C-alpha cells in the first residue's frame, strides 16, 4: 500500500504553523508497513483540492486528507471529496448527539455551522472524535482507500491511534513492519561517510541506508528494515549496524533524536563528574546548551564568559606574558583558560573556547581560527586547534559542537 498525505490549510502555505500532522502520520504508517511517497499541502480552496486529489489518485492507493472538517466556510474538505465521487453527505447521529450534549452543558445555542461538523460522506466508516467536534471518516472507492482526519493535532493523533490505524490494518493483506534507526555522526562530511560505506550503499535492498547531512558538522545514516516480524526487522538493523560501526564508529555519537549535548550530559551524570566552561568567542553558548537540559545543575557548576582580554587576565588569571607572546587566540591561552576555570569553579573538567568568529581578523589570525581546551584534574590538558568556515554565527555554533564532541570522545574512553 502506497500512501499520500494531503494537508489542507492556507495557514500551512503561509508558514503560520508547522505541519506536524504529516510527520506523525508518516511515522505511524511506516510502523505498519505502509509506504508514504508523497506529502502535499494545499490551501482552503475547493478547485485546487480537487486537482491535488486527482493527481494523488494516479499514484497512490491510500490517500489521507487532514484538515478542513471544521465549522467555518473555508472548511471544504469533505464537501469537495464528496463532490469528486458524486456522494452525498449525511448526518452522523452519534456525533450530532455528542455535540448537542456539549452545547447544552455550556448553555449555548448550537448553530448551523456547528451542526455541519456532524456530517460525513455516505458509505464512510465514521472515526469518532473524543477531543473535538468533527468526526473523521474512511472509505474505499475504486481500489483506493480515503481517510479524512481533523486538522488540530490534539484531535487527529488520538483519532488515528484509536480508530484510523485499526481501519487500515483491516485493509492490509500482508502486514509488515517498517523499522528505522538513525545513526548520528559528527566530524565527518557526508561525502567521506558515504565513501567509507559505499559498497554497503550500492548493495542495499532491505535494509536500506540513507545518508543525510544535518548541518553544523553533523551527518546521519537512516537504516530502514521491512519485515512481517518486528523482532526480525530489529535484528536486520542490528546486523547492518554491525557492518557500519567498525568503519565509521569513531565519529558516531548517538541514535535517533539524541544530540551531542544530551549525550555529554548523560556521560557526565553516569560518571559523577562536574564541568565548567571559560568562553570567549562562544559567548556562553556552551553553557546555554547544557543548561537547557533538565538536571544539568548536577554536572555543570557555571561559566565565565571572558569576551574581553581584561577578563581573561583578571578573572581567569591568564598570565600577561602569555597574552603578550602568544595572544588571546592561541593554544597557550586556551590551555590556561581551561585549567583555571576548573580551579576557580571547583569542577572535575574545565573546557575553554577562544578564537576568531569574525567579521575580521584578530591578532593576525584569520576568521575561523579556533582553539578548544579541555582540562581534567590530574591529567594532561588537551587543546584542539580548528579552522572553521562559514558565517560568524555558524563558526560559533560549530565551535560549541566541536567542544561537546571532544568531551564525548574523552568521556567514552574514560
Short mmCIF file of C-alpha atoms in Angstrom, two decimals:
data_model
loop_
_atom_site.label_atom_id
_atom_site.label_comp_id
_atom_site.label_asym_id
_atom_site.label_seq_id
_atom_site.Cartn_x
_atom_site.Cartn_y
_atom_site.Cartn_z
CA UNK A 1 0.00 0.00 0.00
CA UNK A 2 1.43 3.35 -1.10
CA UNK A 3 0.15 6.41 0.70
CA UNK A 4 -0.08 10.12 0.07
CA UNK A 5 -0.84 12.66 2.77
CA UNK A 6 -2.72 15.79 1.69
CA UNK A 7 -2.70 18.56 4.27
CA UNK A 8 -5.39 21.19 3.78
CA UNK A 9 -4.98 24.69 5.19
CA UNK A 10 -3.85 28.04 3.87
CA UNK A 11 -2.06 28.63 7.18
CA UNK A 12 0.36 25.81 6.25
CA UNK A 13 1.29 27.53 2.98
CA UNK A 14 1.77 30.87 4.74
CA UNK A 15 4.17 29.28 7.21
CA UNK A 16 1.99 30.19 10.17
CA UNK A 17 2.01 26.64 11.56
CA UNK A 18 4.29 23.63 11.19
CA UNK A 19 2.83 20.51 9.58
CA UNK A 20 3.31 18.12 12.49
CA UNK A 21 0.36 16.01 11.31
CA UNK A 22 2.20 14.80 8.20
CA UNK A 23 5.25 13.90 10.27
CA UNK A 24 3.13 11.98 12.79
CA UNK A 25 1.16 10.10 10.13
CA UNK A 26 4.28 9.16 8.15
CA UNK A 27 5.84 7.70 11.27
CA UNK A 28 2.67 5.80 12.20
CA UNK A 29 2.14 4.43 8.70
CA UNK A 30 5.75 3.26 8.46
CA UNK A 31 5.30 1.21 11.61
CA UNK A 32 2.54 -0.84 9.98
CA UNK A 33 4.35 -1.28 6.67
CA UNK A 34 2.67 1.41 4.56
CA UNK A 35 4.95 3.41 2.28
CA UNK A 36 4.48 7.19 2.23
CA UNK A 37 5.73 8.51 -1.10
CA UNK A 38 4.18 11.97 -1.23
CA UNK A 39 3.30 14.87 1.09
CA UNK A 40 1.14 17.61 -0.42
CA UNK A 41 -0.12 20.83 1.14
CA UNK A 42 -2.97 22.80 -0.41
CA UNK A 43 -4.90 25.88 0.68
CA UNK A 44 -8.56 26.10 1.62
CA UNK A 45 -9.73 26.10 -1.98
CA UNK A 46 -12.11 23.54 -3.46
CA UNK A 47 -10.77 23.76 -7.03
CA UNK A 48 -7.16 23.29 -6.03
CA UNK A 49 -8.00 20.47 -3.62
CA UNK A 50 -9.86 18.69 -6.45
CA UNK A 51 -6.75 18.99 -8.65
CA UNK A 52 -4.48 17.71 -5.91
CA UNK A 53 -6.82 14.79 -5.26
CA UNK A 54 -6.86 13.88 -8.96
CA UNK A 55 -3.04 13.77 -9.00
CA UNK A 56 -2.94 11.65 -5.86
CA UNK A 57 -5.35 9.10 -7.32
CA UNK A 58 -2.93 8.42 -10.18
CA UNK A 59 -0.05 7.42 -7.92
CA UNK A 60 -1.37 6.28 -4.53
CA UNK A 61 -3.84 3.72 -3.22
CA UNK A 62 -4.15 5.27 0.22
CA UNK A 63 -4.94 8.98 0.43
CA UNK A 64 -5.16 10.62 3.83
CA UNK A 65 -6.52 14.17 3.91
CA UNK A 66 -6.07 16.27 7.05
CA UNK A 67 -7.85 19.49 7.95
CA UNK A 68 -10.88 21.33 6.62
CA UNK A 69 -13.53 19.46 8.64
CA UNK A 70 -14.43 22.37 10.92
CA UNK A 71 -17.45 24.71 11.06
CA UNK A 72 -16.26 27.70 9.03
CA UNK A 73 -16.99 28.49 5.39
CA UNK A 74 -13.42 27.72 4.31
CA UNK A 75 -13.63 24.20 5.78
CA UNK A 76 -14.43 22.49 2.48
CA UNK A 77 -12.63 19.15 2.60
CA UNK A 78 -15.49 16.66 2.97
CA UNK A 79 -17.75 18.66 0.65
CA UNK A 80 -15.04 18.67 -2.02
CA UNK A 81 -14.23 14.96 -1.65
CA UNK A 82 -17.92 14.02 -1.72
CA UNK A 83 -18.42 16.03 -4.92
CA UNK A 84 -15.45 14.28 -6.57
CA UNK A 85 -17.19 10.92 -6.14
CA UNK A 86 -20.80 12.08 -6.54
CA UNK A 87 -21.51 11.10 -2.96
CA UNK A 88 -23.91 12.75 -0.52
CA UNK A 89 -23.25 13.94 2.99
CA UNK A 90 -25.42 12.64 5.82
CA UNK A 91 -25.62 13.50 9.49
CA UNK A 92 -23.89 11.05 11.80
CA UNK A 93 -26.31 10.82 14.71
CA UNK A 94 -23.75 9.82 17.35
CA UNK A 95 -21.60 12.84 16.51
CA UNK A 96 -24.67 15.08 16.45
CA UNK A 97 -25.89 13.84 19.85
CA UNK A 98 -22.46 14.33 21.37
CA UNK A 99 -22.38 17.88 20.01
CA UNK A 100 -25.89 18.60 21.32
CA UNK A 101 -24.93 17.46 24.82
CA UNK A 102 -21.84 19.66 24.76
CA UNK A 103 -23.74 22.83 23.80
CA UNK A 104 -26.45 22.08 26.36
CA UNK A 105 -23.77 21.69 29.01
CA UNK A 106 -22.25 25.10 28.28
CA UNK A 107 -25.69 26.70 27.85
CA UNK A 108 -25.10 27.90 24.30
CA UNK A 109 -27.15 27.53 21.13
CA UNK A 110 -25.81 25.04 18.58
CA UNK A 111 -25.63 26.99 15.31
CA UNK A 112 -25.97 25.56 11.79
CA UNK A 113 -22.26 25.87 11.07
CA UNK A 114 -21.54 23.73 14.15
CA UNK A 115 -24.08 21.14 13.05
CA UNK A 116 -22.19 20.97 9.75
CA UNK A 117 -19.33 19.24 11.57
CA UNK A 118 -21.53 16.20 12.30
CA UNK A 119 -21.98 15.42 8.58
CA UNK A 120 -19.93 12.66 6.94
CA UNK A 121 -19.63 11.21 3.44
CA UNK A 122 -22.12 8.43 2.68
CA UNK A 123 -20.68 4.95 2.89
CA UNK A 124 -17.93 6.03 5.27
CA UNK A 125 -16.68 4.32 8.36
CA UNK A 126 -17.01 7.05 10.99
CA UNK A 127 -13.93 7.69 13.15
CA UNK A 128 -15.14 9.15 16.49
CA UNK A 129 -13.57 12.35 17.78
CA UNK A 130 -13.15 12.24 21.56
CA UNK A 131 -11.26 15.53 21.73
CA UNK A 132 -13.26 17.76 19.40
CA UNK A 133 -16.44 18.03 17.37
CA UNK A 134 -15.80 16.86 13.80
CA UNK A 135 -15.58 13.08 13.29
CA UNK A 136 -13.15 11.59 10.84
CA UNK A 137 -14.17 9.17 8.12
CA UNK A 138 -12.69 6.44 5.93
CA UNK A 139 -13.99 4.64 2.87
CA UNK A 140 -12.84 2.63 -0.14
CA UNK A 141 -13.61 3.67 -3.72
CA UNK A 142 -12.41 2.00 -6.91
CA UNK A 143 -9.43 0.31 -5.29
CA UNK A 144 -8.25 3.32 -3.30
CA UNK A 145 -8.68 3.99 0.43
CA UNK A 146 -9.57 7.52 1.53
CA UNK A 147 -9.29 8.78 5.09
CA UNK A 148 -10.30 12.26 6.25
CA UNK A 149 -8.97 13.46 9.60
CA UNK A 150 -9.40 16.74 11.52
CA UNK A 151 -6.62 19.33 11.39
CA UNK A 152 -5.87 20.01 15.09
CA UNK A 153 -3.10 17.57 16.16
CA UNK A 154 -4.77 17.12 19.56
CA UNK A 155 -7.76 15.62 17.70
CA UNK A 156 -6.01 13.91 14.78
CA UNK A 157 -3.40 11.94 16.74
CA UNK A 158 -5.69 10.14 19.21
CA UNK A 159 -8.27 9.56 16.46
CA UNK A 160 -5.72 7.86 14.24
CA UNK A 161 -4.22 5.86 17.09
CA UNK A 162 -7.62 4.59 18.29
CA UNK A 163 -9.52 4.18 15.00
CA UNK A 164 -7.54 5.09 11.87
CA UNK A 165 -4.78 2.57 12.40
CA UNK A 166 -7.28 -0.22 13.14
CA UNK A 167 -9.19 0.56 9.93
CA UNK A 168 -6.01 0.42 7.84
CA UNK A 169 -4.77 -2.81 9.42
CA UNK A 170 -8.06 -4.42 8.46
CA UNK A 171 -7.41 -3.44 4.82
CA UNK A 172 -3.87 -4.84 4.69
CA UNK A 173 -3.48 -8.34 3.32
CA UNK A 174 0.22 -8.68 4.15
CA UNK A 175 1.05 -6.81 7.32
CA UNK A 176 4.64 -5.70 7.59
CA UNK A 177 6.63 -3.57 9.98
CA UNK A 178 8.95 -0.83 8.79
CA UNK A 179 11.54 -0.01 11.44
CA UNK A 180 14.09 2.78 11.15
CA UNK A 181 17.20 3.56 13.17
CA UNK A 182 19.14 6.79 12.79
CA UNK A 183 22.89 6.72 13.46
CA UNK A 184 24.33 10.16 14.25
CA UNK A 185 27.90 11.25 13.41
CA UNK A 186 30.00 14.36 13.95
CA UNK A 187 33.32 15.45 12.48
CA UNK A 188 32.98 13.62 9.17
CA UNK A 189 31.49 15.03 5.97
CA UNK A 190 28.61 13.39 4.14
CA UNK A 191 30.76 12.50 1.11
CA UNK A 192 33.50 10.95 3.25
CA UNK A 193 30.95 8.96 5.22
CA UNK A 194 29.38 7.66 2.01
CA UNK A 195 32.79 6.70 0.63
CA UNK A 196 33.61 4.61 3.69
CA UNK A 197 30.39 2.56 3.34
CA UNK A 198 29.95 2.89 -0.44
CA UNK A 199 29.80 -0.86 -1.05
CA UNK A 200 27.06 -1.28 1.56
CA UNK A 201 25.03 1.51 -0.05
CA UNK A 202 25.50 0.02 -3.53
CA UNK A 203 24.30 -3.40 -2.36
CA UNK A 204 21.39 -2.18 -0.24
CA UNK A 205 17.98 -3.76 -0.71
CA UNK A 206 16.36 -4.46 2.64
CA UNK A 207 17.51 -2.88 4.95
CA UNK A 208 18.20 0.39 3.17
CA UNK A 209 20.75 3.09 4.03
CA UNK A 210 20.01 6.81 3.58
CA UNK A 211 22.77 9.36 4.36
CA UNK A 212 21.76 12.90 5.30
CA UNK A 213 23.84 15.97 6.17
CA UNK A 214 22.08 17.65 9.11
CA UNK A 215 24.33 20.72 9.18
CA UNK A 216 26.94 22.25 11.52
CA UNK A 217 29.18 19.22 11.13
CA UNK A 218 26.54 16.56 11.79
CA UNK A 219 25.67 13.70 9.43
CA UNK A 220 23.16 10.90 9.88
CA UNK A 221 22.55 7.47 8.39
CA UNK A 222 18.95 6.28 8.44
CA UNK A 223 18.72 2.48 8.35
CA UNK A 224 15.31 1.08 7.44
CA UNK A 225 14.22 -2.57 7.55
CA UNK A 226 10.91 -4.10 6.47
CA UNK A 227 9.64 -7.47 7.73
CA UNK A 228 6.38 -9.14 8.88
CA UNK A 229 8.07 -9.72 12.25
CA UNK A 230 9.03 -6.69 14.32
CA UNK A 231 11.76 -8.67 16.08
CA UNK A 232 13.22 -9.77 12.75
CA UNK A 233 13.17 -6.19 11.44
CA UNK A 234 15.16 -5.10 14.51
CA UNK A 235 17.61 -7.96 14.03
CA UNK A 236 18.17 -6.88 10.42
CA UNK A 237 19.02 -3.37 11.63
CA UNK A 238 21.41 -4.79 14.24
CA UNK A 239 23.28 -6.81 11.62
CA UNK A 240 23.61 -3.84 9.27
CA UNK A 241 24.84 -1.56 12.04
CA UNK A 242 27.49 -4.14 12.95
CA UNK A 243 28.90 -3.73 9.43
CA UNK A 244 28.85 0.08 9.58
CA UNK A 245 30.26 0.82 13.04
CA UNK A 246 33.78 -0.65 12.52
CA UNK A 247 34.24 1.68 9.54
CA UNK A 248 32.94 4.99 10.91
CA UNK A 249 32.37 4.35 14.60
CA UNK A 250 35.00 6.90 15.66
CA UNK A 251 32.60 9.65 14.50
CA UNK A 252 29.44 8.08 15.97
CA UNK A 253 27.78 9.72 18.97
CA UNK A 254 24.17 8.59 19.25
CA UNK A 255 20.88 7.32 17.89
CA UNK A 256 17.67 8.78 16.51
CA UNK A 257 16.86 12.19 18.05
CA UNK A 258 19.75 12.38 20.51
CA UNK A 259 22.14 15.34 20.46
CA UNK A 260 25.79 15.81 21.34
CA UNK A 261 24.68 18.00 24.23
CA UNK A 262 22.43 15.32 25.72
CA UNK A 263 24.98 12.55 25.22
CA UNK A 264 27.70 14.52 27.03
CA UNK A 265 25.30 15.37 29.86
CA UNK A 266 24.37 11.70 30.28
CA UNK A 267 28.01 10.61 30.36
CA UNK A 268 28.90 13.27 32.94
CA UNK A 269 25.93 12.16 35.01
CA UNK A 270 26.81 8.45 34.75
CA UNK A 271 30.43 9.06 35.73
CA UNK A 272 29.63 11.51 38.52
CA UNK A 273 31.76 14.30 37.01
CA UNK A 274 31.28 18.07 37.00
CA UNK A 275 32.29 20.59 34.36
CA UNK A 276 32.68 24.35 33.96
CA UNK A 277 33.40 26.49 30.92
CA UNK A 278 35.51 29.52 30.01
CA UNK A 279 34.02 31.07 26.88
CA UNK A 280 35.37 33.83 24.70
CA UNK A 281 34.12 33.67 21.10
CA UNK A 282 31.17 31.40 22.04
CA UNK A 283 29.81 33.98 24.50
CA UNK A 284 28.18 31.44 26.83
CA UNK A 285 26.71 29.17 24.14
CA UNK A 286 28.28 26.05 25.68
CA UNK A 287 26.62 26.87 29.00
CA UNK A 288 23.31 27.60 27.28
CA UNK A 289 23.17 24.17 25.64
CA UNK A 290 23.91 22.19 28.78
CA UNK A 291 21.59 24.24 30.99
CA UNK A 292 18.76 23.63 28.52
CA UNK A 293 18.79 20.04 29.82
CA UNK A 294 16.78 19.29 32.93
CA UNK A 295 19.03 18.21 35.80
CA UNK A 296 22.15 19.90 34.43
CA UNK A 297 22.89 21.54 37.80
CA UNK A 298 24.16 18.15 38.96
CA UNK A 299 27.02 18.25 36.44
CA UNK A 300 27.51 21.92 35.50
CA UNK A 301 28.85 24.44 38.02
CA UNK A 302 28.98 27.53 35.82
CA UNK A 303 30.69 29.51 33.10
CA UNK A 304 32.98 32.51 32.88
CA UNK A 305 32.27 34.47 29.71
CA UNK A 306 35.60 36.17 29.09
CA UNK A 307 34.98 38.17 25.95
CA UNK A 308 37.47 40.94 26.72
CA UNK A 309 41.19 40.40 27.24
CA UNK A 310 40.98 42.03 30.68
CA UNK A 311 38.57 39.33 31.86
CA UNK A 312 40.89 36.59 30.66
CA UNK A 313 43.73 38.24 32.56
CA UNK A 314 41.99 39.50 35.73
CA UNK A 315 39.30 36.87 36.28
CA UNK A 316 40.70 33.74 34.62
CA UNK A 317 44.27 34.56 35.58
CA UNK A 318 45.78 34.03 32.14
CA UNK A 319 49.35 35.38 32.56
CA UNK A 320 50.12 38.69 30.87
CA UNK A 321 53.32 37.32 29.37
CA UNK A 322 51.32 34.54 27.66
CA UNK A 323 48.96 37.14 26.22
CA UNK A 324 51.87 39.32 25.09
CA UNK A 325 53.78 36.46 23.50
CA UNK A 326 51.01 34.30 22.00
CA UNK A 327 47.84 36.42 22.03
CA UNK A 328 44.40 35.52 23.37
CA UNK A 329 43.63 33.46 20.26
CA UNK A 330 46.20 30.79 20.90
CA UNK A 331 46.90 27.26 22.07
CA UNK A 332 48.52 28.62 25.22
CA UNK A 333 45.64 30.91 26.16
CA UNK A 334 43.08 28.14 25.65
CA UNK A 335 45.16 25.88 27.90
CA UNK A 336 45.26 28.39 30.76
CA UNK A 337 41.57 29.21 30.38
CA UNK A 338 40.54 25.55 30.70
CA UNK A 339 42.87 24.80 33.59
CA UNK A 340 41.99 27.93 35.55
CA UNK A 341 38.20 27.74 35.18
CA UNK A 342 38.43 24.20 36.55
CA UNK A 343 40.18 25.54 39.66
CA UNK A 344 38.08 28.70 40.07
CA UNK A 345 34.72 26.91 39.79
CA UNK A 346 35.87 23.71 41.53
CA UNK A 347 34.98 21.14 38.87
CA UNK A 348 36.46 17.91 37.56
CA UNK A 349 36.67 19.20 33.99
CA UNK A 350 37.19 22.64 32.51
CA UNK A 351 36.55 23.48 28.87
CA UNK A 352 37.61 26.66 27.08
CA UNK A 353 36.81 28.35 23.79
CA UNK A 354 38.84 31.12 22.18
CA UNK A 355 39.08 32.16 18.56
CA UNK A 356 38.06 34.49 15.76
CA UNK A 357 34.40 34.34 14.74
CA UNK A 358 34.60 37.40 12.51
CA UNK A 359 33.87 39.59 10.75
CA UNK A 360 37.61 40.47 10.62
CA UNK A 361 40.96 39.01 11.58
CA UNK A 362 42.30 39.25 15.13
CA UNK A 363 45.95 39.24 16.16
CA UNK A 364 46.80 38.42 12.55
CA UNK A 365 44.76 35.21 12.73
CA UNK A 366 42.18 34.51 10.06
CA UNK A 367 38.46 34.28 10.68
CA UNK A 368 37.57 30.73 11.74
CA UNK A 369 40.74 30.14 13.77
CA UNK A 370 39.58 28.42 16.97
CA UNK A 371 41.15 26.70 19.97
CA UNK A 372 39.18 24.39 22.28
CA UNK A 373 40.88 23.40 25.54
CA UNK A 374 39.89 20.56 27.84
CA UNK A 375 41.49 20.30 31.27
CA UNK A 376 40.88 17.35 33.59
CA UNK A 377 42.11 17.03 37.15
CA UNK A 378 45.44 15.21 37.30
CA UNK A 379 45.51 14.76 33.52
CA UNK A 380 47.44 16.48 30.74
CA UNK A 381 45.40 19.33 29.24
CA UNK A 382 44.37 18.86 25.62
CA UNK A 383 43.99 21.78 23.22
CA UNK A 384 42.34 21.24 19.83
CA UNK A 385 43.05 23.74 17.05
CA UNK A 386 40.36 24.22 14.41
CA UNK A 387 39.97 26.15 11.17
CA UNK A 388 36.26 26.63 10.55
CA UNK A 389 34.39 28.30 7.71
CA UNK A 390 31.02 29.96 7.35
CA UNK A 391 29.26 32.93 8.86
CA UNK A 392 30.06 34.33 12.29
CA UNK A 393 27.05 32.53 13.72
CA UNK A 394 27.97 29.24 12.03
CA UNK A 395 31.54 29.38 13.36
CA UNK A 396 30.29 29.93 16.90
CA UNK A 397 27.75 27.11 16.66
CA UNK A 398 30.23 24.63 15.20
CA UNK A 399 32.84 25.60 17.80
CA UNK A 400 30.45 24.64 20.59
CA UNK A 401 29.59 21.36 18.85
CA UNK A 402 33.27 20.51 18.47
CA UNK A 403 33.71 21.17 22.18
CA UNK A 404 30.93 18.74 23.01
CA UNK A 405 32.30 16.22 20.52
CA UNK A 406 35.79 16.25 22.09
CA UNK A 407 34.19 15.89 25.52
CA UNK A 408 32.09 12.99 24.28
CA UNK A 409 35.14 11.17 22.94
CA UNK A 410 37.06 11.73 26.19
CA UNK A 411 34.20 10.60 28.40
CA UNK A 412 33.53 7.50 26.27
CA UNK A 413 37.17 6.46 26.57
CA UNK A 414 37.46 7.24 30.28
#
